Short mmCIF file of C-alpha atoms in Angstrom, two decimals:
data_model
loop_
_atom_site.label_atom_id
_atom_site.label_comp_id
_atom_site.label_asym_id
_atom_site.label_seq_id
_atom_site.Cartn_x
_atom_site.Cartn_y
_atom_site.Cartn_z
CA UNK Z 1 -9.53 -7.31 27.52
CA UNK Z 2 -9.43 -5.11 30.65
CA UNK Z 3 -7.43 -6.40 33.57
CA UNK Z 4 -8.66 -6.51 37.16
CA UNK Z 5 -7.33 -4.30 39.94
CA UNK Z 6 -4.70 -6.79 41.11
CA UNK Z 7 -3.31 -7.15 37.62
CA UNK Z 8 -3.24 -3.42 36.93
CA UNK Z 9 -1.34 -2.82 40.15
CA UNK Z 10 1.32 -5.39 39.29
CA UNK Z 11 3.62 -2.97 37.42
CA UNK Z 12 3.89 -0.85 40.60
CA UNK Z 13 5.59 -3.68 42.48
CA UNK Z 14 9.30 -4.32 42.51
CA UNK Z 15 10.82 -7.77 42.35
CA UNK Z 16 10.84 -8.07 46.12
CA UNK Z 17 7.41 -6.62 46.92
CA UNK Z 18 5.61 -3.29 46.81
CA UNK Z 19 7.34 -0.37 45.17
CA UNK Z 20 9.25 1.79 47.68
CA UNK Z 21 8.88 5.55 47.62
CA UNK Z 22 12.54 5.91 46.69
CA UNK Z 23 12.02 3.93 43.49
CA UNK Z 24 11.06 6.14 40.53
CA UNK Z 25 7.75 5.49 38.81
CA UNK Z 26 8.01 5.49 35.05
CA UNK Z 27 5.16 7.38 33.47
CA UNK Z 28 3.47 5.67 30.54
CA UNK Z 29 3.69 8.03 27.54
CA UNK Z 30 0.37 9.28 26.26
CA UNK Z 31 -0.77 7.97 22.93
CA UNK Z 32 -0.02 10.26 20.01
CA UNK Z 33 -2.99 12.32 18.79
CA UNK Z 34 -2.38 10.99 15.28
CA UNK Z 35 -3.35 7.48 16.41
CA UNK Z 36 -6.73 8.71 17.65
CA UNK Z 37 -7.23 10.63 14.42
CA UNK Z 38 -6.35 7.50 12.44
CA UNK Z 39 -9.05 5.53 14.25
CA UNK Z 40 -11.52 8.36 13.65
CA UNK Z 41 -10.67 8.45 9.94
CA UNK Z 42 -11.10 4.69 9.60
CA UNK Z 43 -14.48 4.92 11.36
CA UNK Z 44 -15.62 7.71 9.05
CA UNK Z 45 -14.48 5.73 6.03
CA UNK Z 46 -15.90 2.30 6.79
CA UNK Z 47 -18.82 2.88 9.16
CA UNK Z 48 -20.19 6.28 8.16
CA UNK Z 49 -19.04 6.22 4.52
CA UNK Z 50 -18.11 9.89 4.87
CA UNK Z 51 -15.15 9.80 2.53
CA UNK Z 52 -14.47 13.53 2.46
CA UNK Z 53 -14.39 13.72 6.26
CA UNK Z 54 -12.16 10.63 6.38
CA UNK Z 55 -9.66 12.26 4.02
CA UNK Z 56 -9.70 15.53 5.95
CA UNK Z 57 -9.11 13.63 9.20
CA UNK Z 58 -6.12 11.85 7.67
CA UNK Z 59 -4.70 15.21 6.66
CA UNK Z 60 -5.23 16.54 10.19
CA UNK Z 61 -3.37 13.50 11.51
CA UNK Z 62 -0.45 14.17 9.18
CA UNK Z 63 -0.38 17.78 10.37
CA UNK Z 64 -0.37 16.53 13.95
CA UNK Z 65 2.63 14.33 13.21
CA UNK Z 66 4.44 17.30 11.67
CA UNK Z 67 3.68 19.60 14.61
CA UNK Z 68 4.58 17.23 17.43
CA UNK Z 69 7.98 15.76 18.13
CA UNK Z 70 8.00 12.05 17.36
CA UNK Z 71 11.07 11.27 19.43
CA UNK Z 72 8.93 9.96 22.28
CA UNK Z 73 7.08 7.56 20.00
CA UNK Z 74 8.69 4.27 18.96
CA UNK Z 75 9.96 4.60 15.41
CA UNK Z 76 8.04 1.56 14.23
CA UNK Z 77 4.77 2.90 15.61
CA UNK Z 78 5.19 6.23 13.84
CA UNK Z 79 5.92 4.51 10.53
CA UNK Z 80 2.88 2.26 10.93
CA UNK Z 81 0.62 5.21 11.68
CA UNK Z 82 1.84 7.09 8.61
CA UNK Z 83 1.40 4.06 6.39
CA UNK Z 84 -2.10 3.39 7.74
CA UNK Z 85 -3.09 7.01 7.18
CA UNK Z 86 -2.07 6.62 3.55
CA UNK Z 87 -4.11 3.43 3.18
CA UNK Z 88 -7.24 5.15 4.53
CA UNK Z 89 -6.59 8.27 2.44
CA UNK Z 90 -6.12 6.25 -0.75
CA UNK Z 91 -9.42 4.47 -0.13
CA UNK Z 92 -11.22 7.77 0.53
CA UNK Z 93 -9.88 9.37 -2.66
CA UNK Z 94 -10.79 6.30 -4.71
CA UNK Z 95 -14.32 6.22 -3.29
CA UNK Z 96 -14.79 9.87 -4.29
CA UNK Z 97 -13.57 9.05 -7.81
CA UNK Z 98 -10.48 11.16 -7.22
CA UNK Z 99 -8.07 8.28 -7.80
CA UNK Z 100 -5.94 10.42 -10.14
CA UNK Z 101 -4.86 12.44 -7.07
CA UNK Z 102 -3.61 9.45 -5.08
CA UNK Z 103 0.02 9.53 -6.17
CA UNK Z 104 0.48 13.26 -5.65
CA UNK Z 105 -1.37 13.03 -2.32
CA UNK Z 106 0.96 10.43 -0.81
CA UNK Z 107 4.07 12.05 -2.26
CA UNK Z 108 3.29 15.35 -0.58
CA UNK Z 109 3.95 13.59 2.73
CA UNK Z 110 6.88 11.34 1.74
CA UNK Z 111 8.47 13.91 -0.61
CA UNK Z 112 10.31 11.37 -2.78
CA UNK Z 113 9.22 8.00 -4.24
CA UNK Z 114 12.10 6.14 -2.60
CA UNK Z 115 10.62 6.79 0.86
CA UNK Z 116 7.18 5.33 0.15
CA UNK Z 117 6.29 2.32 2.35
CA UNK Z 118 6.02 -0.94 0.38
CA UNK Z 119 2.32 -1.33 1.20
CA UNK Z 120 1.51 2.19 -0.02
CA UNK Z 121 3.47 1.62 -3.22
CA UNK Z 122 1.68 -1.69 -3.77
CA UNK Z 123 -1.71 0.03 -3.42
CA UNK Z 124 -0.68 2.72 -5.90
CA UNK Z 125 0.40 0.10 -8.45
CA UNK Z 126 -2.82 -1.84 -7.95
CA UNK Z 127 -5.04 1.23 -8.20
CA UNK Z 128 -3.48 2.75 -11.32
CA UNK Z 129 -3.18 -0.60 -13.09
CA UNK Z 130 -6.85 -1.40 -12.35
CA UNK Z 131 -7.81 2.01 -13.68
CA UNK Z 132 -5.77 1.21 -16.82
CA UNK Z 133 -3.23 3.96 -16.14
CA UNK Z 134 -0.08 2.01 -15.20
CA UNK Z 135 2.11 4.62 -16.85
CA UNK Z 136 1.33 7.03 -14.03
CA UNK Z 137 3.41 4.96 -11.58
CA UNK Z 138 6.15 3.87 -13.97
CA UNK Z 139 8.80 6.37 -12.88
CA UNK Z 140 7.80 6.27 -9.22
CA UNK Z 141 8.12 2.50 -8.92
CA UNK Z 142 11.30 2.49 -10.97
CA UNK Z 143 12.92 5.01 -8.63
CA UNK Z 144 11.80 3.01 -5.58
CA UNK Z 145 13.23 -0.25 -6.94
CA UNK Z 146 16.58 1.35 -7.80
CA UNK Z 147 17.12 2.73 -4.30
CA UNK Z 148 19.76 0.56 -2.52
CA UNK Z 149 18.03 0.91 0.86
CA UNK Z 150 14.81 -0.57 -0.52
CA UNK Z 151 16.59 -3.52 -2.09
CA UNK Z 152 17.20 -4.96 1.39
CA UNK Z 153 13.53 -4.93 2.34
CA UNK Z 154 11.69 -8.28 2.48
CA UNK Z 155 8.92 -6.87 0.25
CA UNK Z 156 11.32 -5.92 -2.52
CA UNK Z 157 11.02 -9.13 -4.54
CA UNK Z 158 7.23 -9.16 -4.50
CA UNK Z 159 7.06 -5.51 -5.52
CA UNK Z 160 9.58 -6.03 -8.32
CA UNK Z 161 7.46 -8.86 -9.73
CA UNK Z 162 4.28 -6.81 -9.21
CA UNK Z 163 5.90 -3.99 -11.18
CA UNK Z 164 6.71 -6.35 -14.04
CA UNK Z 165 3.24 -7.90 -14.17
CA UNK Z 166 1.12 -4.80 -13.52
CA UNK Z 167 3.15 -1.98 -15.08
CA UNK Z 168 5.92 -3.01 -17.47
CA UNK Z 169 4.13 -5.78 -19.35
CA UNK Z 170 0.88 -3.83 -19.90
CA UNK Z 171 2.91 -0.86 -21.14
CA UNK Z 172 4.92 -3.07 -23.50
CA UNK Z 173 8.20 -2.25 -21.73
CA UNK Z 174 9.48 -5.76 -22.33
CA UNK Z 175 13.20 -5.00 -22.46
CA UNK Z 176 12.98 -3.14 -19.16
CA UNK Z 177 11.04 -6.01 -17.60
CA UNK Z 178 13.59 -8.54 -18.80
CA UNK Z 179 16.48 -6.44 -17.52
CA UNK Z 180 14.87 -6.14 -14.08
CA UNK Z 181 14.21 -9.87 -13.76
CA UNK Z 182 17.61 -11.00 -15.02
CA UNK Z 183 19.59 -8.39 -13.11
CA UNK Z 184 17.89 -8.78 -9.73
CA UNK Z 185 19.03 -11.39 -7.23
CA UNK Z 186 15.65 -11.39 -5.44
CA UNK Z 187 14.11 -13.68 -8.04
CA UNK Z 188 14.67 -17.36 -7.36
CA UNK Z 189 15.61 -19.49 -10.34
CA UNK Z 190 12.16 -21.03 -10.72
CA UNK Z 191 10.34 -17.73 -10.31
CA UNK Z 192 12.72 -16.00 -12.69
CA UNK Z 193 11.99 -18.59 -15.37
CA UNK Z 194 8.23 -18.16 -14.88
CA UNK Z 195 8.41 -14.38 -15.23
CA UNK Z 196 10.74 -14.61 -18.23
CA UNK Z 197 8.25 -16.96 -19.84
CA UNK Z 198 5.51 -14.38 -19.29
CA UNK Z 199 7.73 -11.74 -20.89
CA UNK Z 200 8.41 -14.05 -23.84
CA UNK Z 201 4.68 -14.64 -24.29
CA UNK Z 202 4.01 -10.90 -24.20
CA UNK Z 203 6.73 -10.32 -26.79
CA UNK Z 204 5.19 -12.92 -29.09
CA UNK Z 205 1.78 -11.29 -28.74
CA UNK Z 206 3.32 -7.92 -29.44
CA UNK Z 207 4.89 -9.22 -32.64
CA UNK Z 208 1.61 -10.75 -33.75
CA UNK Z 209 -0.23 -7.49 -33.19
CA UNK Z 210 2.34 -5.56 -35.16
CA UNK Z 211 2.15 -8.00 -38.05
CA UNK Z 212 -1.64 -7.71 -38.17
CA UNK Z 213 -2.22 -11.42 -37.67
CA UNK Z 214 -5.61 -12.96 -37.04
CA UNK Z 215 -4.77 -13.20 -33.35
CA UNK Z 216 -5.63 -9.51 -33.00
CA UNK Z 217 -9.19 -10.30 -34.16
CA UNK Z 218 -9.69 -13.06 -31.62
CA UNK Z 219 -13.12 -12.80 -29.91
CA UNK Z 220 -13.30 -11.73 -26.29
CA UNK Z 221 -13.01 -14.56 -23.78
CA UNK Z 222 -16.05 -14.50 -21.50
CA UNK Z 223 -14.30 -15.77 -18.37
CA UNK Z 224 -11.06 -13.79 -18.63
CA UNK Z 225 -10.33 -11.17 -15.93
CA UNK Z 226 -9.77 -8.52 -18.61
CA UNK Z 227 -13.33 -8.95 -19.83
CA UNK Z 228 -14.88 -8.27 -16.45
CA UNK Z 229 -17.03 -5.12 -16.35
CA UNK Z 230 -14.99 -2.08 -15.39
CA UNK Z 231 -17.19 -1.12 -12.45
CA UNK Z 232 -17.01 -4.65 -11.07
CA UNK Z 233 -13.21 -4.55 -11.10
CA UNK Z 234 -13.28 -1.13 -9.41
CA UNK Z 235 -15.61 -2.44 -6.69
CA UNK Z 236 -13.29 -5.38 -6.07
CA UNK Z 237 -10.37 -2.96 -5.76
CA UNK Z 238 -12.20 -0.84 -3.17
CA UNK Z 239 -12.98 -3.95 -1.11
CA UNK Z 240 -9.33 -4.99 -1.19
CA UNK Z 241 -8.10 -1.57 -0.06
CA UNK Z 242 -10.75 -1.40 2.68
CA UNK Z 243 -9.64 -4.81 3.95
CA UNK Z 244 -6.03 -3.57 4.02
CA UNK Z 245 -7.07 -0.49 6.00
CA UNK Z 246 -8.90 -2.58 8.59
CA UNK Z 247 -5.98 -5.00 8.88
CA UNK Z 248 -3.41 -2.28 9.56
CA UNK Z 249 -5.66 -0.48 12.05
CA UNK Z 250 -6.30 -3.73 13.90
CA UNK Z 251 -2.56 -4.38 14.17
CA UNK Z 252 -2.02 -0.91 15.68
CA UNK Z 253 -4.80 -1.45 18.23
CA UNK Z 254 -3.29 -4.78 19.30
CA UNK Z 255 0.04 -3.05 20.02
CA UNK Z 256 -1.53 -0.37 22.23
#
């Protein structure tokens, strides 16, 4: 909401009255061009449905961040802008059915998996698991989880569990899943038991499949998530990513 003239003049007054000429006036730093490009990209993505232009605008924003010194920008703001650009770019690639390029696209900007923001990594796990290609993110997520700096982040526990449920279990990497859950202090006792139970169940199913039991011939369950049409699941994924993009952009606008 815009302020009136009396409110906007308030910052020019000292504690004892109007600002004296001898008192320096602090200039408000101009907003980084990348923020404007981020808003443009989000508008192209959601309003105009021009996914190619949205992706190209994100890439221009990244180039702007590389060309301009970021020392004047608060560190948190710069990180948020970069993360939001990735969210919009991931959505644009997915909408153009270029989801296979997502991982390489984000890594070209962050260089190494360990530097990926938690939200971007979460989206990558969700996308590739929904597209039934969890193996594509196996090494990337593993490297991120092993990095000591990431283990202090508040999102670490949720991502570790997400990795178990969405990547390791579908790939049948049960020993690795068990090692991660038992060896990590981020799992509370109750949650650890729940995840270990899921691993145990998966191991039992794996044994049954290998033994050729009748369980492998069980008819499809009509209401199970795995039986949902593929395109329906993909549409739900796009909606989730779009909601995430709007949420992050809204947070940035509130801070301005």
